[in-house]
C-alpha positions as YAML, in Angstrom:
chain: A
units: angstrom
residues:
- id: 1
  name: UNK
  ca: [22.22, 2.22, -4.54]
- id: 2
  name: UNK
  ca: [23.99, -0.98, -5.81]
- id: 3
  name: UNK
  ca: [26.01, -3.39, -3.85]
- id: 4
  name: UNK
  ca: [29.96, -2.93, -4.32]
- id: 5
  name: UNK
  ca: [32.06, -5.58, -6.14]
- id: 6
  name: UNK
  ca: [34.26, -7.85, -3.83]
- id: 7
  name: UNK
  ca: [37.24, -6.06, -5.32]
- id: 8
  name: UNK
  ca: [35.92, -2.53, -4.12]
- id: 9
  name: UNK
  ca: [35.68, -3.59, -0.55]
- id: 10
  name: UNK
  ca: [38.35, -2.86, 1.98]
- id: 11
  name: UNK
  ca: [40.78, -5.95, 2.52]
- id: 12
  name: UNK
  ca: [40.13, -5.72, 6.21]
- id: 13
  name: UNK
  ca: [36.50, -5.93, 6.06]
- id: 14
  name: UNK
  ca: [36.59, -8.30, 3.27]
- id: 15
  name: UNK
  ca: [38.65, -10.46, 5.53]
- id: 16
  name: UNK
  ca: [36.37, -10.09, 8.34]
- id: 17
  name: UNK
  ca: [33.27, -10.99, 6.34]
- id: 18
  name: UNK
  ca: [35.07, -14.49, 5.26]
- id: 19
  name: UNK
  ca: [35.63, -15.26, 8.64]
- id: 20
  name: UNK
  ca: [32.28, -14.80, 9.88]
- id: 21
  name: UNK
  ca: [31.18, -16.46, 6.69]
- id: 22
  name: UNK
  ca: [32.91, -19.48, 7.40]
- id: 23
  name: UNK
  ca: [32.07, -19.59, 11.08]
- id: 24
  name: UNK
  ca: [28.53, -19.43, 10.03]
- id: 25
  name: UNK
  ca: [28.92, -21.82, 6.93]
- id: 26
  name: UNK
  ca: [30.27, -24.29, 9.82]
- id: 27
  name: UNK
  ca: [27.42, -23.18, 12.43]
- id: 28
  name: UNK
  ca: [24.64, -23.97, 9.85]
- id: 29
  name: UNK
  ca: [26.08, -27.28, 8.23]
- id: 30
  name: UNK
  ca: [24.04, -30.10, 8.66]
- id: 31
  name: UNK
  ca: [21.35, -28.12, 10.94]
- id: 32
  name: UNK
  ca: [17.87, -28.33, 10.11]
- id: 33
  name: UNK
  ca: [16.32, -27.70, 13.18]
- id: 34
  name: UNK
  ca: [15.47, -24.51, 15.12]
- id: 35
  name: UNK
  ca: [18.84, -22.91, 16.67]
- id: 36
  name: UNK
  ca: [19.01, -22.73, 20.40]
- id: 37
  name: UNK
  ca: [19.77, -19.31, 22.30]
- id: 38
  name: UNK
  ca: [22.97, -21.06, 23.81]
- id: 39
  name: UNK
  ca: [24.40, -22.07, 20.40]
- id: 40
  name: UNK
  ca: [23.71, -18.95, 18.90]
- id: 41
  name: UNK
  ca: [25.16, -17.12, 22.11]
- id: 42
  name: UNK
  ca: [28.28, -19.45, 21.42]
- id: 43
  name: UNK
  ca: [28.80, -18.06, 17.71]
- id: 44
  name: UNK
  ca: [28.52, -14.62, 19.02]
- id: 45
  name: UNK
  ca: [31.43, -15.29, 21.11]
- id: 46
  name: UNK
  ca: [33.24, -17.05, 18.41]
- id: 47
  name: UNK
  ca: [32.73, -13.85, 16.42]
- id: 48
  name: UNK
  ca: [33.13, -11.50, 19.26]
- id: 49
  name: UNK
  ca: [29.38, -9.91, 18.23]
- id: 50
  name: UNK
  ca: [26.23, -9.56, 20.32]
- id: 51
  name: UNK
  ca: [23.62, -12.62, 20.01]
- id: 52
  name: UNK
  ca: [21.72, -10.35, 18.52]
- id: 53
  name: UNK
  ca: [24.11, -9.34, 15.45]
- id: 54
  name: UNK
  ca: [24.74, -12.93, 15.16]
- id: 55
  name: UNK
  ca: [21.07, -13.74, 14.47]
- id: 56
  name: UNK
  ca: [21.05, -11.07, 12.26]
- id: 57
  name: UNK
  ca: [24.21, -11.87, 10.32]
- id: 58
  name: UNK
  ca: [22.86, -15.60, 10.15]
- id: 59
  name: UNK
  ca: [19.83, -14.37, 8.42]
- id: 60
  name: UNK
  ca: [21.37, -12.31, 5.88]
- id: 61
  name: UNK
  ca: [23.98, -15.07, 5.02]
- id: 62
  name: UNK
  ca: [20.58, -17.25, 4.78]
- id: 63
  name: UNK
  ca: [19.23, -14.71, 2.50]
- id: 64
  name: UNK
  ca: [22.15, -13.94, 0.60]
- id: 65
  name: UNK
  ca: [24.29, -17.24, 0.84]
- id: 66
  name: UNK
  ca: [27.46, -15.29, -0.27]
- id: 67
  name: UNK
  ca: [30.41, -13.49, 1.69]
- id: 68
  name: UNK
  ca: [29.26, -10.13, 0.22]
- id: 69
  name: UNK
  ca: [26.29, -10.47, 2.32]
- id: 70
  name: UNK
  ca: [28.44, -10.27, 5.55]
- id: 71
  name: UNK
  ca: [30.29, -7.63, 4.41]
- id: 72
  name: UNK
  ca: [29.85, -4.65, 7.02]
- id: 73
  name: UNK
  ca: [27.97, -1.65, 5.48]
- id: 74
  name: UNK
  ca: [28.11, 2.08, 6.65]
- id: 75
  name: UNK
  ca: [25.41, 2.82, 9.04]
- id: 76
  name: UNK
  ca: [22.63, 5.48, 8.21]
- id: 77
  name: UNK
  ca: [21.61, 6.43, 4.90]
- id: 78
  name: UNK
  ca: [23.31, 6.47, 1.69]
- id: 79
  name: UNK
  ca: [25.29, 9.64, 0.83]
- id: 80
  name: UNK
  ca: [22.92, 12.19, -1.05]
- id: 81
  name: UNK
  ca: [19.71, 10.44, 0.15]
- id: 82
  name: UNK
  ca: [16.88, 12.63, 1.22]
- id: 83
  name: UNK
  ca: [13.80, 11.92, 3.00]
- id: 84
  name: UNK
  ca: [11.91, 15.04, 2.23]
- id: 85
  name: UNK
  ca: [10.77, 15.73, -1.29]
- id: 86
  name: UNK
  ca: [11.92, 18.88, -2.96]
- id: 87
  name: UNK
  ca: [8.92, 20.94, -2.12]
- id: 88
  name: UNK
  ca: [9.29, 20.56, 1.60]
- id: 89
  name: UNK
  ca: [12.98, 21.15, 1.80]
- id: 90
  name: UNK
  ca: [12.62, 24.49, -0.58]
- id: 91
  name: UNK
  ca: [9.72, 25.52, 2.38]
- id: 92
  name: UNK
  ca: [12.26, 24.72, 5.24]
- id: 93
  name: UNK
  ca: [15.04, 26.73, 3.61]
- id: 94
  name: UNK
  ca: [12.51, 29.38, 3.03]
- id: 95
  name: UNK
  ca: [11.23, 29.71, 6.36]
- id: 96
  name: UNK
  ca: [14.91, 29.76, 7.93]
- id: 97
  name: UNK
  ca: [16.12, 32.13, 5.66]
- id: 98
  name: UNK
  ca: [13.30, 34.31, 6.61]
- id: 99
  name: UNK
  ca: [13.75, 33.67, 10.30]
- id: 100
  name: UNK
  ca: [17.59, 34.60, 10.35]
- id: 101
  name: UNK
  ca: [17.16, 37.66, 7.99]
- id: 102
  name: UNK
  ca: [14.15, 39.23, 10.32]
- id: 103
  name: UNK
  ca: [14.61, 42.33, 12.61]
- id: 104
  name: UNK
  ca: [13.66, 40.06, 15.28]
- id: 105
  name: UNK
  ca: [16.99, 38.28, 15.98]
- id: 106
  name: UNK
  ca: [19.54, 39.86, 17.89]
- id: 107
  name: UNK
  ca: [23.14, 38.97, 16.93]
- id: 108
  name: UNK
  ca: [25.41, 37.69, 19.71]
- id: 109
  name: UNK
  ca: [27.72, 40.51, 19.48]
- id: 110
  name: UNK
  ca: [24.42, 43.34, 20.05]
- id: 111
  name: UNK
  ca: [23.31, 41.21, 23.14]
- id: 112
  name: UNK
  ca: [27.15, 41.44, 24.56]
- id: 113
  name: UNK
  ca: [26.93, 44.94, 24.02]
- id: 114
  name: UNK
  ca: [23.38, 45.77, 25.30]
- id: 115
  name: UNK
  ca: [24.14, 43.53, 28.52]
- id: 116
  name: UNK
  ca: [27.34, 45.66, 29.08]
- id: 117
  name: UNK
  ca: [25.52, 48.79, 28.79]
- id: 118
  name: UNK
  ca: [22.81, 47.53, 31.30]
...
């Protein structure tokens, strides 16, 4: 799946990414040594994010160097992405179909009728 173009990103997400990029750029400007935990915590507080997220965003910004690298992405797998191959998916579908089409399964309506007669 390809990255969205800047004009395809929601305006609020873009504005937030720009705000984060400015803060991180300012934070990294002239910094050559290690970042202290306290400094990263202050950056996190400024951006209203956790310290762990601040570290993650710094890493993303260093790798990408653009505002687009900080645009928030939807969590989880991309839509339509499958973990299992087609053969395994078919085995699972077939097994589920057989199970639910068998006589061993009693519909809920049948259960309540049996309990009422018992």
